[in-house]
PDB file of C-alpha atoms in Angstrom:
ATOM      1  CA  GLU A   1     -37.060 -72.393  82.835  1.00  0.00           C
ATOM      2  CA  ASP A   2     -37.331 -68.616  82.636  1.00  0.00           C
ATOM      3  CA  LYS A   3     -38.320 -67.249  79.224  1.00  0.00           C
ATOM      4  CA  VAL A   4     -38.344 -63.786  77.743  1.00  0.00           C
ATOM      5  CA  VAL A   5     -39.703 -63.657  74.209  1.00  0.00           C
ATOM      6  CA  GLN A   6     -39.602 -60.590  72.013  1.00  0.00           C
ATOM      7  CA  SER A   7     -41.540 -60.026  68.828  1.00  0.00           C
ATOM      8  CA  PRO A   8     -41.244 -59.393  66.022  1.00  0.00           C
ATOM      9  CA  LEU A   9     -37.586 -60.363  65.579  1.00  0.00           C
ATOM     10  CA  SER A  10     -37.113 -57.532  63.128  1.00  0.00           C
ATOM     11  CA  LEU A  11     -39.076 -54.865  61.343  1.00  0.00           C
ATOM     12  CA  VAL A  12     -38.558 -52.108  58.836  1.00  0.00           C
ATOM     13  CA  VAL A  13     -40.535 -48.881  58.937  1.00  0.00           C
ATOM     14  CA  HIS A  14     -40.352 -45.433  57.379  1.00  0.00           C
ATOM     15  CA  GLU A  15     -39.582 -42.236  59.192  1.00  0.00           C
ATOM     16  CA  GLY A  16     -42.646 -40.860  60.903  1.00  0.00           C
ATOM     17  CA  ASP A  17     -44.255 -44.248  61.483  1.00  0.00           C
ATOM     18  CA  THR A  18     -45.273 -45.483  64.927  1.00  0.00           C
ATOM     19  CA  VAL A  19     -43.944 -48.854  66.030  1.00  0.00           C
ATOM     20  CA  THR A  20     -44.843 -51.235  68.838  1.00  0.00           C
ATOM     21  CA  LEU A  21     -42.318 -53.709  70.148  1.00  0.00           C
ATOM     22  CA  ASN A  22     -43.496 -56.636  72.239  1.00  0.00           C
ATOM     23  CA  CYS A  23     -41.987 -58.546  75.129  1.00  0.00           C
ATOM     24  CA  SER A  24     -43.648 -61.454  76.914  1.00  0.00           C
ATOM     25  CA  TYR A  25     -42.203 -63.332  79.828  1.00  0.00           C
ATOM     26  CA  GLU A  26     -42.551 -66.437  81.938  1.00  0.00           C
ATOM     27  CA  VAL A  27     -40.202 -66.121  84.879  1.00  0.00           C
ATOM     28  CA  THR A  28     -40.096 -67.056  88.518  1.00  0.00           C
ATOM     29  CA  ASN A  29     -40.141 -64.320  91.131  1.00  0.00           C
ATOM     30  CA  PHE A  30     -40.715 -61.413  88.742  1.00  0.00           C
ATOM     31  CA  ARG A  31     -39.571 -58.062  90.060  1.00  0.00           C
ATOM     32  CA  SER A  32     -38.997 -55.734  87.111  1.00  0.00           C
ATOM     33  CA  LEU A  33     -38.936 -55.423  83.351  1.00  0.00           C
ATOM     34  CA  LEU A  34     -36.325 -53.342  81.589  1.00  0.00           C
ATOM     35  CA  TRP A  35     -35.889 -52.034  78.057  1.00  0.00           C
ATOM     36  CA  TYR A  36     -32.527 -51.275  76.483  1.00  0.00           C
ATOM     37  CA  LYS A  37     -31.496 -49.810  73.151  1.00  0.00           C
ATOM     38  CA  GLN A  38     -28.408 -51.181  71.430  1.00  0.00           C
ATOM     39  CA  GLU A  39     -26.813 -49.522  68.455  1.00  0.00           C
ATOM     40  CA  LYS A  40     -23.430 -50.731  67.197  1.00  0.00           C
ATOM     41  CA  LYS A  41     -22.101 -50.727  70.734  1.00  0.00           C
ATOM     42  CA  ALA A  42     -23.172 -51.445  74.314  1.00  0.00           C
ATOM     43  CA  PRO A  43     -26.823 -51.560  75.388  1.00  0.00           C
ATOM     44  CA  THR A  44     -28.104 -48.320  76.888  1.00  0.00           C
ATOM     45  CA  PHE A  45     -30.874 -48.232  79.462  1.00  0.00           C
ATOM     46  CA  LEU A  46     -34.294 -46.878  78.472  1.00  0.00           C
ATOM     47  CA  PHE A  47     -36.912 -47.823  81.063  1.00  0.00           C
ATOM     48  CA  MET A  48     -37.540 -49.990  84.084  1.00  0.00           C
ATOM     49  CA  LEU A  49     -41.092 -50.985  84.972  1.00  0.00           C
ATOM     50  CA  THR A  50     -42.178 -52.566  88.228  1.00  0.00           C
ATOM     51  CA  SER A  51     -45.369 -53.138  90.148  1.00  0.00           C
ATOM     52  CA  SER A  52     -45.143 -49.575  91.395  1.00  0.00           C
ATOM     53  CA  GLY A  53     -44.482 -48.098  87.971  1.00  0.00           C
ATOM     54  CA  ILE A  54     -46.240 -49.846  85.124  1.00  0.00           C
ATOM     55  CA  GLU A  55     -46.077 -47.013  82.627  1.00  0.00           C
ATOM     56  CA  LYS A  56     -43.120 -44.890  81.634  1.00  0.00           C
ATOM     57  CA  LYS A  57     -42.670 -42.191  79.001  1.00  0.00           C
ATOM     58  CA  SER A  58     -39.711 -40.281  77.701  1.00  0.00           C
ATOM     59  CA  GLY A  59     -40.169 -38.096  74.679  1.00  0.00           C
ATOM     60  CA  ARG A  60     -41.344 -40.230  71.760  1.00  0.00           C
ATOM     61  CA  LEU A  61     -40.792 -43.485  73.660  1.00  0.00           C
ATOM     62  CA  SER A  62     -43.260 -45.006  76.064  1.00  0.00           C
ATOM     63  CA  SER A  63     -43.680 -48.383  77.681  1.00  0.00           C
ATOM     64  CA  ILE A  64     -46.294 -50.228  79.664  1.00  0.00           C
ATOM     65  CA  LEU A  65     -46.220 -53.365  81.758  1.00  0.00           C
ATOM     66  CA  ASP A  66     -49.145 -55.763  82.070  1.00  0.00           C
ATOM     67  CA  LYS A  67     -48.353 -58.018  85.039  1.00  0.00           C
ATOM     68  CA  LYS A  68     -51.569 -59.938  84.673  1.00  0.00           C
ATOM     69  CA  GLU A  69     -50.946 -60.941  81.058  1.00  0.00           C
ATOM     70  CA  LEU A  70     -47.157 -61.042  81.532  1.00  0.00           C
ATOM     71  CA  PHE A  71     -46.074 -58.719  78.769  1.00  0.00           C
ATOM     72  CA  SER A  72     -44.717 -55.298  78.052  1.00  0.00           C
ATOM     73  CA  ILE A  73     -44.725 -53.087  74.993  1.00  0.00           C
ATOM     74  CA  LEU A  74     -42.393 -50.350  73.900  1.00  0.00           C
ATOM     75  CA  ASN A  75     -43.930 -47.713  71.644  1.00  0.00           C
ATOM     76  CA  ILE A  76     -41.970 -45.325  69.505  1.00  0.00           C
ATOM     77  CA  THR A  77     -43.910 -42.552  67.799  1.00  0.00           C
ATOM     78  CA  ALA A  78     -42.763 -40.386  64.886  1.00  0.00           C
ATOM     79  CA  THR A  79     -39.793 -42.670  64.287  1.00  0.00           C
ATOM     80  CA  GLN A  80     -36.469 -41.245  63.107  1.00  0.00           C
ATOM     81  CA  THR A  81     -33.494 -42.911  61.449  1.00  0.00           C
ATOM     82  CA  GLY A  82     -31.674 -42.558  64.766  1.00  0.00           C
ATOM     83  CA  ASP A  83     -34.155 -44.981  66.294  1.00  0.00           C
ATOM     84  CA  SER A  84     -32.641 -47.765  64.190  1.00  0.00           C
ATOM     85  CA  ALA A  85     -31.197 -50.225  66.704  1.00  0.00           C
ATOM     86  CA  VAL A  86     -31.731 -53.500  68.475  1.00  0.00           C
ATOM     87  CA  TYR A  87     -34.191 -53.176  71.350  1.00  0.00           C
ATOM     88  CA  LEU A  88     -33.639 -55.564  74.236  1.00  0.00           C
ATOM     89  CA  CYS A  89     -36.125 -56.566  76.882  1.00  0.00           C
ATOM     90  CA  ALA A  90     -34.922 -58.023  80.192  1.00  0.00           C
ATOM     91  CA  VAL A  91     -36.587 -59.275  83.355  1.00  0.00           C
ATOM     92  CA  GLY A  92     -35.256 -58.905  86.873  1.00  0.00           C
ATOM     93  CA  HIS A  93     -35.963 -61.421  89.611  1.00  0.00           C
ATOM     94  CA  THR A  94     -36.414 -61.013  93.347  1.00  0.00           C
ATOM     95  CA  GLY A  95     -33.621 -62.376  95.494  1.00  0.00           C
ATOM     96  CA  ALA A  96     -31.404 -62.981  92.479  1.00  0.00           C
ATOM     97  CA  ASN A  97     -28.487 -60.606  93.023  1.00  0.00           C
ATOM     98  CA  SER A  98     -30.014 -58.230  90.480  1.00  0.00           C
ATOM     99  CA  LYS A  99     -29.550 -60.739  87.681  1.00  0.00           C
ATOM    100  CA  LEU A 100     -31.423 -60.143  84.456  1.00  0.00           C
ATOM    101  CA  THR A 101     -32.820 -62.564  81.897  1.00  0.00           C
ATOM    102  CA  PHE A 102     -32.701 -61.069  78.411  1.00  0.00           C
ATOM    103  CA  GLY A 103     -34.779 -61.668  75.335  1.00  0.00           C
ATOM    104  CA  LYS A 104     -33.056 -62.028  71.985  1.00  0.00           C
ATOM    105  CA  GLY A 105     -33.857 -58.514  70.867  1.00  0.00           C
ATOM    106  CA  ILE A 106     -35.835 -56.804  68.106  1.00  0.00           C
ATOM    107  CA  THR A 107     -33.974 -55.225  65.211  1.00  0.00           C
ATOM    108  CA  LEU A 108     -35.683 -52.017  64.115  1.00  0.00           C
ATOM    109  CA  SER A 109     -34.694 -50.330  60.873  1.00  0.00           C
ATOM    110  CA  VAL A 110     -36.108 -46.908  60.126  1.00  0.00           C
ATOM    111  CA  ARG A 111     -35.831 -45.876  56.460  1.00  0.00           C
ATOM    112  CA  PRO A 112     -35.698 -42.204  55.430  1.00  0.00           C
TER     113      PRO A 112
ATOM    114  CA  ASP B   1     -22.403 -42.799  81.357  1.00  0.00           C
ATOM    115  CA  ALA B   2     -21.433 -45.143  84.148  1.00  0.00           C
ATOM    116  CA  GLY B   3     -17.674 -45.347  84.638  1.00  0.00           C
ATOM    117  CA  ILE B   4     -17.032 -48.768  83.154  1.00  0.00           C
ATOM    118  CA  THR B   5     -14.120 -49.693  80.950  1.00  0.00           C
ATOM    119  CA  GLN B   6     -13.152 -52.971  79.374  1.00  0.00           C
ATOM    120  CA  SER B   7      -9.792 -54.115  78.113  1.00  0.00           C
ATOM    121  CA  PRO B   8      -8.757 -55.088  75.601  1.00  0.00           C
ATOM    122  CA  ARG B   9     -11.447 -53.819  73.233  1.00  0.00           C
ATOM    123  CA  HIS B  10     -10.445 -56.214  70.500  1.00  0.00           C
ATOM    124  CA  LYS B  11      -8.445 -59.408  70.634  1.00  0.00           C
ATOM    125  CA  VAL B  12      -7.564 -62.153  68.204  1.00  0.00           C
ATOM    126  CA  THR B  13      -6.107 -65.317  69.645  1.00  0.00           C
ATOM    127  CA  GLU B  14      -5.540 -68.933  68.755  1.00  0.00           C
ATOM    128  CA  THR B  15      -7.358 -72.008  69.977  1.00  0.00           C
ATOM    129  CA  GLY B  16      -5.894 -73.366  73.179  1.00  0.00           C
ATOM    130  CA  THR B  17      -4.378 -70.134  74.469  1.00  0.00           C
ATOM    131  CA  PRO B  18      -5.470 -68.533  77.747  1.00  0.00           C
ATOM    132  CA  VAL B  19      -7.225 -65.176  77.558  1.00  0.00           C
ATOM    133  CA  THR B  20      -8.142 -62.707  80.299  1.00  0.00           C
ATOM    134  CA  LEU B  21     -10.581 -59.876  79.848  1.00  0.00           C
ATOM    135  CA  ARG B  22     -10.745 -57.051  82.337  1.00  0.00           C
ATOM    136  CA  CYS B  23     -13.665 -54.960  83.499  1.00  0.00           C
ATOM    137  CA  HIS B  24     -12.927 -51.868  85.565  1.00  0.00           C
ATOM    138  CA  GLN B  25     -15.508 -49.610  87.237  1.00  0.00           C
ATOM    139  CA  THR B  26     -15.173 -46.331  89.074  1.00  0.00           C
ATOM    140  CA  GLU B  27     -18.701 -46.359  90.567  1.00  0.00           C
ATOM    141  CA  ASN B  28     -17.956 -48.481  93.626  1.00  0.00           C
ATOM    142  CA  HIS B  29     -20.909 -50.699  92.699  1.00  0.00           C
ATOM    143  CA  ARG B  30     -21.322 -54.019  94.417  1.00  0.00           C
ATOM    144  CA  TYR B  31     -22.590 -56.166  91.556  1.00  0.00           C
ATOM    145  CA  MET B  32     -20.696 -56.933  88.367  1.00  0.00           C
ATOM    146  CA  TYR B  33     -21.627 -59.231  85.502  1.00  0.00           C
ATOM    147  CA  TRP B  34     -20.051 -60.777  82.435  1.00  0.00           C
ATOM    148  CA  TYR B  35     -22.196 -61.491  79.378  1.00  0.00           C
ATOM    149  CA  ARG B  36     -21.531 -62.782  75.923  1.00  0.00           C
ATOM    150  CA  GLN B  37     -23.576 -61.689  72.944  1.00  0.00           C
ATOM    151  CA  ASP B  38     -23.957 -63.826  69.857  1.00  0.00           C
ATOM    152  CA  PRO B  39     -26.279 -63.546  66.860  1.00  0.00           C
ATOM    153  CA  GLY B  40     -29.540 -65.340  67.527  1.00  0.00           C
ATOM    154  CA  HIS B  41     -28.855 -65.688  71.249  1.00  0.00           C
ATOM    155  CA  GLY B  42     -28.994 -62.225  72.682  1.00  0.00           C
ATOM    156  CA  LEU B  43     -27.144 -61.492  75.908  1.00  0.00           C
ATOM    157  CA  ARG B  44     -26.308 -64.516  78.035  1.00  0.00           C
ATOM    158  CA  LEU B  45     -24.891 -64.343  81.530  1.00  0.00           C
ATOM    159  CA  ILE B  46     -21.535 -66.069  82.020  1.00  0.00           C
ATOM    160  CA  HIS B  47     -20.630 -65.243  85.635  1.00  0.00           C
ATOM    161  CA  TYR B  48     -21.424 -62.538  88.102  1.00  0.00           C
ATOM    162  CA  SER B  49     -20.069 -61.122  91.335  1.00  0.00           C
ATOM    163  CA  TYR B  50     -21.959 -59.819  94.329  1.00  0.00           C
ATOM    164  CA  GLY B  51     -18.902 -58.600  96.229  1.00  0.00           C
ATOM    165  CA  VAL B  52     -15.148 -58.941  96.546  1.00  0.00           C
ATOM    166  CA  LYS B  53     -14.261 -62.617  96.252  1.00  0.00           C
ATOM    167  CA  ASP B  54     -17.977 -63.488  95.905  1.00  0.00           C
ATOM    168  CA  THR B  55     -18.854 -64.895  92.501  1.00  0.00           C
ATOM    169  CA  ASP B  56     -21.347 -67.291  91.005  1.00  0.00           C
ATOM    170  CA  LYS B  57     -22.116 -68.977  87.707  1.00  0.00           C
ATOM    171  CA  GLY B  58     -24.522 -67.805  85.082  1.00  0.00           C
ATOM    172  CA  GLU B  59     -26.239 -69.803  82.360  1.00  0.00           C
ATOM    173  CA  VAL B  60     -23.190 -70.280  80.087  1.00  0.00           C
ATOM    174  CA  SER B  61     -20.274 -70.602  82.508  1.00  0.00           C
ATOM    175  CA  ASP B  62     -18.551 -73.696  81.087  1.00  0.00           C
ATOM    176  CA  GLY B  63     -15.036 -72.857  79.901  1.00  0.00           C
ATOM    177  CA  TYR B  64     -14.897 -69.580  81.830  1.00  0.00           C
ATOM    178  CA  SER B  65     -13.658 -68.531  85.242  1.00  0.00           C
ATOM    179  CA  VAL B  66     -13.753 -65.192  87.035  1.00  0.00           C
ATOM    180  CA  SER B  67     -12.045 -63.391  89.853  1.00  0.00           C
ATOM    181  CA  ARG B  68     -12.744 -60.276  91.835  1.00  0.00           C
ATOM    182  CA  SER B  69     -10.028 -59.251  94.260  1.00  0.00           C
ATOM    183  CA  LYS B  70     -11.039 -55.569  94.362  1.00  0.00           C
ATOM    184  CA  THR B  71     -14.397 -53.839  94.137  1.00  0.00           C
ATOM    185  CA  GLU B  72     -13.415 -52.071  90.932  1.00  0.00           C
ATOM    186  CA  ASP B  73     -12.062 -54.997  88.903  1.00  0.00           C
ATOM    187  CA  PHE B  74     -13.783 -58.125  87.589  1.00  0.00           C
ATOM    188  CA  LEU B  75     -11.696 -60.460  85.445  1.00  0.00           C
ATOM    189  CA  LEU B  76     -12.988 -63.067  83.013  1.00  0.00           C
ATOM    190  CA  THR B  77     -10.592 -65.831  82.021  1.00  0.00           C
ATOM    191  CA  LEU B  78     -10.835 -68.344  79.239  1.00  0.00           C
ATOM    192  CA  GLU B  79      -8.387 -70.998  80.385  1.00  0.00           C
ATOM    193  CA  SER B  80      -8.051 -72.564  76.931  1.00  0.00           C
ATOM    194  CA  ALA B  81      -9.891 -70.597  74.280  1.00  0.00           C
ATOM    195  CA  THR B  82     -12.028 -72.401  71.707  1.00  0.00           C
ATOM    196  CA  SER B  83     -13.581 -71.143  68.479  1.00  0.00           C
ATOM    197  CA  SER B  84     -17.027 -71.380  70.108  1.00  0.00           C
ATOM    198  CA  GLN B  85     -15.934 -68.628  72.476  1.00  0.00           C
ATOM    199  CA  THR B  86     -15.605 -66.157  69.621  1.00  0.00           C
ATOM    200  CA  SER B  87     -18.071 -63.501  70.693  1.00  0.00           C
ATOM    201  CA  VAL B  88     -18.589 -59.997  71.973  1.00  0.00           C
ATOM    202  CA  TYR B  89     -18.189 -59.833  75.733  1.00  0.00           C
ATOM    203  CA  PHE B  90     -19.907 -57.183  77.824  1.00  0.00           C
ATOM    204  CA  CYS B  91     -19.353 -56.305  81.425  1.00  0.00           C
ATOM    205  CA  ALA B  92     -22.178 -54.698  83.397  1.00  0.00           C
ATOM    206  CA  ILE B  93     -22.613 -53.219  86.853  1.00  0.00           C
ATOM    207  CA  THR B  94     -25.498 -52.398  89.107  1.00  0.00           C
ATOM    208  CA  GLY B  95     -25.704 -50.650  92.424  1.00  0.00           C
ATOM    209  CA  GLN B  96     -26.854 -51.423  95.902  1.00  0.00           C
ATOM    210  CA  GLY B  97     -30.370 -52.103  96.963  1.00  0.00           C
ATOM    211  CA  LYS B  98     -33.236 -53.359  94.885  1.00  0.00           C
ATOM    212  CA  THR B  99     -32.452 -51.646  91.616  1.00  0.00           C
ATOM    213  CA  ASP B 100     -32.110 -54.015  88.688  1.00  0.00           C
ATOM    214  CA  THR B 101     -30.801 -51.452  86.250  1.00  0.00           C
ATOM    215  CA  GLN B 102     -27.525 -52.657  84.813  1.00  0.00           C
ATOM    216  CA  TYR B 103     -25.105 -50.382  82.997  1.00  0.00           C
ATOM    217  CA  PHE B 104     -22.844 -51.830  80.369  1.00  0.00           C
ATOM    218  CA  GLY B 105     -19.231 -51.392  79.428  1.00  0.00           C
ATOM    219  CA  PRO B 106     -18.206 -50.833  75.799  1.00  0.00           C
ATOM    220  CA  GLY B 107     -17.575 -54.498  75.080  1.00  0.00           C
ATOM    221  CA  THR B 108     -14.654 -56.646  73.951  1.00  0.00           C
ATOM    222  CA  ARG B 109     -14.702 -58.363  70.585  1.00  0.00           C
ATOM    223  CA  LEU B 110     -12.837 -61.663  70.897  1.00  0.00           C
ATOM    224  CA  THR B 111     -11.965 -63.822  67.932  1.00  0.00           C
ATOM    225  CA  VAL B 112     -10.545 -67.296  68.495  1.00  0.00           C
ATOM    226  CA  LEU B 113      -8.942 -68.774  65.387  1.00  0.00           C
TER     227      LEU B 113
END
């Protein structure tokens, strides 16, 4: 059975802190790993990492993929209250009609 | 934002009644998905479509059916709603080729009393 496990389940930090969100996976036919941000609405896409792109960066957010150890991390530096959200990790499979398997999410709260 | 709309956005219904949720896209994307999101469970795939009239089950398909008669519309039907189907339902789409990036609609909050 495919598994995507995110940790911690929740965390609270103060503005300016750096946070690291973890995602480990055990899936068949791995093709990609995706990160989404979800505020009080629909998930919005952040990054996709594959064998050909194991590190991505956008502003204060960055992510890496370790295919050997089967995990990914999402780093957020200099956190802001607007970073408060649920962060979802998902894994895509080869030959699977672009289906994704999602983790349960990490709730991040950034205090002023 | 991807051109995805869902209707209705909110619905309250009673146990045993049929309910249909609609997902409409203007991107001409091939793949469409229905998820439900519940506390403690994350996003779980109900059904998906890989083309007009081509659909398949996801991990939590019991009690749900889908139809796709046009590229732009993907309907999710609860034939006889139960309280366990109270949830937030998201539609998602993804394009052709090998991309796995899914883009989500705004969601429908369904309450079954």
